[in-house]
Amino acid sequence: MKKRVFVCSFQQESNVFNPIVSTAASFGRGKCETHIGAKSMIGGIIAPLLDADFSLSYGLAWGSYSGGPVADTVWQDFLRDTLDHLTNEGPFDGVAICMHGATVSETNSDVCGEIAAAVRTAVGEHVPIAVAYDLHANITRKTAKNVNYICGFHEYPHTDQYETGARAAKLLRSHLEGNSLKTAYATIPMIAPAHAYTTREGGLLRLLNEAKEMVEQGEIADFSIFEAQPWLDVPEFSSALVVTARDADTAKRVANNLVLRHYALRQELQGLPLMSIQEVIERALSNKTGKPVVLVDSADSRGAGSTADSAAVIEALLPYRDELRAAVGISDAPAVENAFRLGVGGVADFTLGATVAPSLSHPVLVKDARVRSLHQGDFFNVGPVARGAKISCGRVAVLEVGKLLLQVSEHSRNERDIGFFRGFGIDPELCQLVSVKACTSLRVAYTPISAEICNTATPGAAGTVLQELPYQKRPSPLYPFEEISENDIVCAVCYR
């Protein structure tokens, strides 16, 4: 008789410093079967299970862009449907779940752990559960105690979403075929700003490669290094390391070794000092390479859960409107409405910024802006991540302010991709400066075409200087707020 596996997905990355609650309207509500054959995390989970000729039962696939805490009714509705499915369509031999791992709600600080625990209760103690997570998940004890296998992205920027889903599915498949494994879980009380590191260079790359070599040599079956997303402010908050191996002793030994190596990177992961907006402008003015300088406005990144409505960079660029060709994006629905009312070629003063979350930034007056073009707001990702995917920003107006080109959208989406500008007639390669509201994900697209990528101090919910953010609930000690030692590491444990 075929093994029966239930698959579902709930993905949202929360930022508690964003005051706008993520309601049902923020979520795409689909079913997992629509991801069959897709190069998504859910598609990666499905493919190996179908290859094993398992019988799959598809639950909900709900996902949202990063944003403020999730409305309680949203995740509770998802969980209610999931539990109903498990009860009415079961029993199942296994469960596979895709989640982000850094999701909080209006009242719950660990939505993903809550979902994992509820699924465990529904299926019983002996049914294996595998979960696929983002690298920026905050892996809690509740999650570790209730699931058998945990896989997170290895890559940052995130280019291995499909592969991560496939890794989780293959561990579950092995278990269901009679080869159960053990997963060890260790934590370090530290967080780091997401703009400051990448898995493409430095100590994190070396650690990643050493662990991958252990997998290739057969010493372990899988591993994940989790850099907890820093904008959570929750009581249980840490980076984590997970290792899966044939036996508990091996899993714990390797996890304890790797977690020490991870701890040693704590200073490096904080990144280099940030540049000011003015410093980046001056670099762009003096740059003679013919390639753009990229200003990384990570504090206002939608991908980090901010609101993308800060006009701080625009304000700093206005004195250079006649000498610096620059591209900047901003989310401002009232300004888009005004531009459509004026029509192409219309000239007017625009007040830009602070329309989504006025408490996080301030509006900026832009005089004599010309409406260069108007768009319905769809563009296609240039890639390489999710190349060809269709993205909607709502309606878009491109404003021309001297040499400045402003992409003003109703709903900023996926600024990390060059298509965010190019899809609306702005070519970043022909600019001297490009401002991108993203953290590290932009580097995949922009590194090949840019003279320099500059991490910059800007305002926003995804603040880059963590010590300046208004944490209230975080644990202590937590690096970089307090110094930590090896004694603060929670050594590896196997719960299942």
XYZ file of C-alpha atoms in Angstrom:
496
model
C 0.000 0.000 0.000
C 1.331 3.463 -0.869
C 2.642 5.673 1.898
C 0.389 8.668 2.434
C 1.939 12.106 3.023
C 0.214 15.398 3.799
C 1.809 18.611 2.453
C 0.978 22.197 3.448
C 2.652 25.622 3.524
C 2.375 28.834 5.553
C 5.014 31.452 4.850
C 5.417 34.984 6.169
C 8.436 36.751 7.646
C 7.356 39.107 10.438
C 8.877 42.403 11.501
C 7.504 43.589 14.848
C 8.819 47.114 14.268
C 6.456 47.478 11.325
C 3.214 48.796 12.890
C 0.987 47.564 10.041
C -0.641 44.194 10.830
C -0.533 41.639 7.991
C -4.179 40.788 7.393
C -5.795 38.197 5.145
C -5.547 40.683 2.267
C -1.736 40.425 2.497
C -1.764 36.698 1.757
C -1.941 34.716 -1.423
C -4.232 31.804 -0.661
C -3.655 28.743 -2.790
C -3.282 24.981 -2.617
C -0.030 23.058 -2.652
C -0.901 21.110 -5.793
C -0.461 24.276 -7.868
C 3.267 23.998 -7.094
C 3.714 20.616 -8.759
C 6.654 21.083 -11.122
C 7.424 24.578 -9.824
C 10.936 25.612 -8.777
C 9.639 26.754 -5.397
C 10.221 25.401 -1.900
C 6.864 23.631 -2.043
C 7.680 22.269 -5.470
C 10.950 20.967 -4.053
C 9.104 19.129 -1.291
C 6.581 17.589 -3.664
C 8.937 16.246 -6.351
C 10.920 13.627 -4.331
C 7.749 12.365 -2.677
C 6.052 11.863 -6.038
C 9.217 10.180 -7.342
C 8.913 7.726 -4.449
C 5.383 6.953 -5.632
C 3.890 8.148 -2.357
C 0.259 9.230 -2.268
C 0.164 12.963 -1.537
C -2.681 14.882 0.021
C -2.390 18.614 -0.599
C -3.309 21.194 2.000
C -3.269 24.962 1.859
C -0.369 27.023 0.523
C -0.679 30.489 2.033
C 2.074 33.040 1.683
C 2.682 36.746 2.128
C 5.446 39.242 1.525
C 7.371 40.098 4.661
C 5.543 42.589 6.839
C 4.180 43.380 10.254
C 2.845 40.724 12.655
C 0.171 38.433 11.242
C -3.432 38.896 12.294
C -4.346 36.038 14.623
C -7.352 35.060 12.537
C -5.127 34.406 9.500
C -2.811 31.766 10.920
C -5.595 30.304 13.065
C -7.758 29.849 9.955
C -4.856 28.140 8.208
C -4.261 25.853 11.169
C -7.951 25.030 11.521
C -8.136 23.921 7.889
C -4.909 21.943 8.254
C -6.117 20.085 11.336
C -9.484 19.391 9.709
C -7.651 17.924 6.715
C -5.459 15.745 8.922
C -8.499 14.481 10.811
C -10.882 13.972 7.912
C -8.431 12.679 5.302
C -6.070 10.750 7.570
C -4.395 8.763 8.833
C -1.136 9.799 7.184
C 2.265 8.127 7.272
C 4.142 11.435 7.143
C 3.765 15.210 7.018
C 5.837 17.811 5.131
C 5.428 21.515 5.867
C 6.934 24.664 4.327
C 7.189 27.648 6.666
C 9.352 30.736 6.949
C 10.232 30.180 10.598
C 10.243 33.844 11.697
C 6.504 34.419 11.970
C 4.773 36.137 14.864
C 1.173 37.240 15.243
C -0.652 39.883 17.219
C -0.559 37.638 20.303
C 1.709 34.674 19.487
C 5.510 34.938 19.413
C 6.065 31.574 17.716
C 3.448 30.894 15.044
C 5.552 28.269 13.244
C 6.271 26.406 16.472
C 2.576 26.540 17.309
C 1.650 25.046 13.943
C 4.275 22.307 14.312
C 3.040 21.405 17.804
C -0.605 21.300 16.720
C 0.211 19.059 13.758
C 2.194 16.769 16.060
C -0.775 16.436 18.402
C -3.054 15.682 15.464
C -0.936 12.942 13.860
C 0.509 11.359 17.002
C 4.009 10.738 18.272
C 5.184 8.216 15.687
C 4.336 9.948 12.408
C 7.456 11.703 11.019
C 7.195 15.436 10.287
C 9.670 17.291 8.065
C 9.763 21.075 7.747
C 11.527 23.346 5.272
C 12.477 26.810 6.529
C 14.129 30.047 5.483
C 17.740 30.574 6.606
C 16.404 33.443 8.759
C 14.084 31.239 10.827
C 14.040 31.544 14.606
C 14.075 27.840 15.446
C 12.458 27.395 18.859
C 12.393 24.458 21.229
C 8.716 23.955 20.394
C 9.618 23.361 16.766
C 12.618 21.164 17.576
C 10.600 19.005 19.980
C 7.732 18.398 17.603
C 9.319 17.716 14.225
C 11.743 15.037 13.095
C 13.589 16.875 10.333
C 14.403 20.573 9.876
C 15.983 21.938 6.700
C 16.824 25.595 6.031
C 18.190 27.450 3.032
C 21.957 27.096 2.700
C 22.278 30.134 0.471
C 21.990 33.844 1.218
C 20.954 35.403 -1.128
C 18.294 32.684 -1.244
C 18.949 30.823 -4.487
C 18.222 27.308 -3.170
C 14.561 27.371 -2.195
C 13.629 24.391 -4.368
C 16.676 22.441 -3.196
C 15.801 23.085 0.457
C 12.312 21.681 0.007
C 13.807 18.667 -1.738
C 16.253 18.069 1.135
C 13.401 18.014 3.655
C 11.372 15.665 1.458
C 14.294 13.283 0.980
C 14.815 12.990 4.744
C 11.125 12.228 5.182
C 11.249 9.767 2.308
C 14.230 7.981 3.887
C 12.353 7.700 7.175
C 9.244 6.279 5.501
C 11.397 3.770 3.620
C 12.740 2.425 6.912
C 15.885 4.513 7.370
C 15.040 6.879 10.195
C 17.630 9.457 11.219
C 18.348 11.624 14.250
C 18.324 15.416 14.325
C 20.393 17.441 16.801
C 19.564 21.062 17.656
C 21.895 23.639 19.227
C 21.506 27.389 19.740
C 23.597 30.521 20.266
C 22.105 33.680 21.816
C 23.090 35.965 18.959
C 21.485 37.790 16.055
C 22.900 39.868 13.200
C 21.555 42.462 10.756
C 20.582 40.764 7.502
C 22.470 43.214 5.287
C 25.791 42.407 6.925
C 26.612 38.890 5.746
C 26.281 36.476 2.880
C 27.037 32.808 2.271
C 29.053 33.776 -0.822
C 32.179 34.889 0.991
C 33.907 35.011 4.359
C 33.611 32.814 7.400
C 30.019 31.792 6.819
C 30.906 30.424 3.379
C 33.827 28.464 4.835
C 31.625 26.993 7.558
C 28.958 26.110 5.035
C 31.446 24.386 2.746
C 32.958 22.349 5.571
C 29.527 21.111 6.603
C 28.631 20.319 2.987
C 31.784 18.236 2.741
C 30.622 16.202 5.750
C 27.389 15.487 3.887
C 29.265 14.519 0.727
C 31.524 12.171 2.701
C 28.530 10.531 4.379
C 29.415 11.591 7.916
C 26.069 13.389 8.273
C 22.870 13.360 6.228
C 22.008 17.066 6.401
C 22.616 20.325 8.260
C 21.239 23.859 8.463
C 22.718 27.082 9.837
C 20.012 29.530 10.931
C 20.770 33.228 11.287
C 17.666 34.364 13.127
C 15.945 37.324 11.464
C 16.658 40.170 13.902
C 13.362 42.128 13.840
C 11.304 39.787 16.004
C 11.723 40.914 19.632
C 10.494 37.687 21.232
C 11.422 35.923 24.505
C 12.961 32.883 22.785
C 15.366 34.302 20.244
C 18.616 32.818 18.949
C 20.607 31.587 16.016
C 20.553 27.832 15.657
C 22.378 24.931 14.096
C 20.686 21.669 13.120
C 22.425 18.432 12.085
C 20.805 15.187 10.924
C 22.788 11.940 11.015
C 22.425 8.175 11.308
C 22.647 8.230 15.094
C 22.171 10.727 17.900
C 25.808 10.699 19.038
C 27.083 11.692 15.586
C 24.404 14.337 15.118
C 25.168 15.945 18.488
C 28.951 15.740 18.093
C 28.926 17.441 14.707
C 26.329 20.019 15.776
C 28.390 20.966 18.835
C 31.490 21.359 16.688
C 29.741 23.480 14.069
C 27.942 25.642 16.605
C 31.290 26.612 18.154
C 32.532 27.601 14.717
C 29.362 29.601 14.193
C 29.821 31.357 17.542
C 33.338 32.392 16.502
C 31.854 34.336 13.580
C 29.655 36.540 15.779
C 31.673 39.736 15.219
C 32.135 39.186 11.489
C 28.385 38.658 11.047
C 27.689 42.192 12.295
C 29.259 43.529 9.115
C 31.358 46.582 8.353
C 30.370 50.096 9.480
C 27.524 51.578 7.459
C 27.996 54.491 5.082
C 25.845 57.606 5.250
C 23.587 58.446 2.327
C 25.786 61.467 1.622
C 28.928 59.328 1.474
C 27.330 57.046 -1.109
C 26.208 60.024 -3.205
C 29.755 61.371 -3.206
C 31.091 57.964 -4.291
C 28.609 57.940 -7.161
C 29.616 61.449 -8.234
C 33.316 60.536 -8.296
C 32.863 57.074 -9.825
C 34.411 56.863 -13.313
C 33.812 53.191 -14.115
C 30.652 53.683 -16.148
C 28.823 51.325 -13.817
C 26.352 52.408 -11.124
C 27.031 52.679 -7.415
C 24.296 50.821 -5.505
C 22.928 52.374 -2.324
C 21.484 49.588 -0.162
C 18.419 50.959 1.653
C 17.979 47.778 3.667
C 16.224 49.379 6.644
C 13.223 50.062 4.394
C 13.262 46.715 2.574
C 9.928 44.999 1.974
C 11.870 41.747 1.978
C 12.840 42.482 5.594
C 9.307 43.407 6.578
C 9.565 47.169 6.321
C 7.115 49.436 4.494
C 9.165 50.717 1.524
C 7.687 54.207 1.933
C 10.717 56.128 3.206
C 11.782 59.059 1.023
C 15.041 59.647 2.919
C 17.217 58.787 -0.083
C 15.105 60.933 -2.394
C 15.434 63.854 0.017
C 19.229 63.518 0.056
C 19.380 63.328 -3.754
C 17.269 66.409 -4.487
C 20.209 68.876 -4.286
C 21.902 66.796 -7.023
C 18.853 66.462 -9.294
C 20.577 68.206 -12.177
C 23.939 66.419 -12.012
C 23.372 62.832 -10.826
C 21.404 60.301 -12.836
C 19.859 58.093 -10.164
C 17.050 55.533 -9.863
C 15.017 55.266 -6.654
C 11.877 53.315 -5.806
C 9.210 54.174 -3.256
C 5.754 52.918 -2.309
C 3.263 55.805 -2.304
C -0.283 55.093 -3.480
C -1.541 58.717 -3.156
C 1.325 59.952 -5.336
C 0.518 57.327 -7.962
C -3.110 58.462 -7.956
C -1.961 62.052 -8.422
C 0.311 61.080 -11.322
C -2.482 59.213 -13.097
C -4.732 62.222 -12.628
C -2.093 64.480 -14.212
C -1.287 62.117 -17.074
C 1.985 61.543 -18.941
C 3.875 64.803 -19.378
C 2.145 66.492 -16.474
C 4.340 68.513 -14.138
C 3.534 69.159 -10.474
C 4.922 69.245 -6.964
C 4.648 65.851 -5.244
C 4.804 65.030 -1.556
C 6.431 61.585 -1.321
C 6.872 59.164 1.535
C 5.465 58.201 4.928
C 2.090 57.165 3.504
C 2.128 53.571 4.791
C 3.685 54.013 8.239
C 4.018 57.728 9.081
C 5.711 56.921 12.389
C 8.769 55.453 10.642
C 9.775 58.333 8.343
C 8.627 61.763 7.133
C 7.211 63.080 3.854
C 9.434 64.938 1.374
C 8.358 67.700 -1.000
C 9.595 67.145 -4.560
C 9.103 70.208 -6.744
C 8.472 70.233 -10.492
C 8.330 66.473 -11.022
C 7.330 65.403 -14.520
C 5.222 62.290 -15.072
C 7.452 60.354 -17.433
C 5.305 57.222 -17.791
C 2.337 55.383 -16.269
C 1.963 51.621 -15.923
C -0.416 48.981 -14.652
C 2.459 47.748 -12.553
C 3.371 44.218 -13.645
C 6.971 43.249 -14.363
C 8.879 40.025 -14.886
C 11.877 39.055 -12.793
C 15.099 39.300 -14.748
C 16.689 36.878 -12.292
C 18.664 34.837 -11.776
C 16.389 34.210 -8.745
C 12.840 33.309 -9.900
C 13.678 34.419 -13.446
C 10.515 35.015 -15.455
C 8.180 35.219 -12.450
C 5.464 37.843 -12.810
C 5.402 40.463 -10.052
C 2.769 43.135 -9.480
C 3.415 46.478 -7.797
C -0.101 47.772 -8.348
C -0.136 50.847 -10.543
C 3.225 52.524 -11.144
C 4.194 56.068 -12.091
C 7.715 56.997 -13.138
C 8.530 60.560 -12.147
C 11.390 62.512 -13.708
C 12.990 65.060 -11.401
C 15.906 66.538 -13.313
C 18.138 63.494 -13.815
C 16.450 61.556 -11.006
C 14.095 58.743 -12.017
C 11.595 57.760 -9.319
C 9.674 54.484 -9.599
C 6.581 55.250 -7.509
C 4.326 52.237 -6.947
C 1.153 51.478 -5.068
C 2.771 48.389 -3.553
C 6.542 48.020 -3.774
C 7.513 44.437 -4.613
C 10.792 42.585 -5.144
C 13.106 45.569 -5.509
C 16.071 43.181 -5.374
C 15.414 42.238 -9.000
C 16.581 44.528 -11.803
C 13.158 44.072 -13.402
C 11.725 46.315 -10.684
C 13.276 49.248 -12.551
C 13.813 47.898 -16.046
C 10.192 46.763 -16.373
C 9.143 50.424 -16.203
C 11.667 51.922 -18.579
C 14.487 52.640 -16.096
C 17.770 50.908 -16.888
C 19.956 50.688 -13.742
C 23.054 50.107 -15.858
C 22.694 53.585 -17.331
C 22.488 55.273 -13.931
C 25.266 56.629 -11.764
C 23.460 55.653 -8.566
C 20.735 53.081 -7.911
C 18.964 52.917 -4.554
C 17.587 49.458 -3.750
C 15.317 48.650 -0.801
C 16.715 45.178 -0.055
C 19.232 43.594 2.324
C 21.569 41.067 0.701
C 19.292 39.433 -1.878
C 19.982 42.230 -4.378
C 23.614 41.155 -4.728
C 22.774 38.265 -7.045
C 21.444 40.650 -9.678
C 23.440 43.806 -8.999
C 26.985 42.569 -8.356
C 27.714 41.850 -12.048
C 26.596 45.293 -13.222
C 27.683 47.626 -10.414
C 30.871 49.466 -9.541
C 30.210 49.150 -5.819
C 27.445 48.031 -3.456
C 27.233 50.216 -0.350
C 25.419 49.230 2.831
C 23.887 52.492 3.988
C 22.400 53.910 7.195
C 18.753 54.717 6.412
C 15.512 54.842 8.424
C 12.936 52.054 8.475
C 11.393 49.166 10.392
C 14.270 46.863 9.413
C 16.819 49.013 11.207
C 20.420 48.156 10.426
C 21.876 49.190 13.790
C 20.189 46.684 16.067
C 21.245 48.427 19.265
C 19.095 51.416 18.284
C 15.853 49.437 17.889
C 13.199 49.458 20.655
C 13.378 45.830 21.799
C 11.227 45.062 24.839
C 10.958 41.263 25.043
C 14.294 39.918 23.830
C 16.286 37.587 26.080
C 19.532 38.556 27.779
C 22.341 37.939 27.133
C 21.885 38.324 23.388
C 24.789 39.334 21.181
C 25.442 42.083 20.004
C 23.582 43.774 22.882
C 25.601 41.888 25.483
C 28.851 39.982 25.096
C 28.495 36.198 25.271
C 30.857 33.310 25.842
C 30.951 29.641 24.887
C 29.145 28.936 28.153
C 26.053 30.652 26.743
C 25.777 28.175 23.878
C 22.983 25.642 24.386
C 24.626 22.345 23.498
C 23.064 20.005 20.975
C 20.138 17.824 21.962
C 18.107 15.251 20.036
C 14.430 15.425 20.965
C 13.310 12.600 18.668
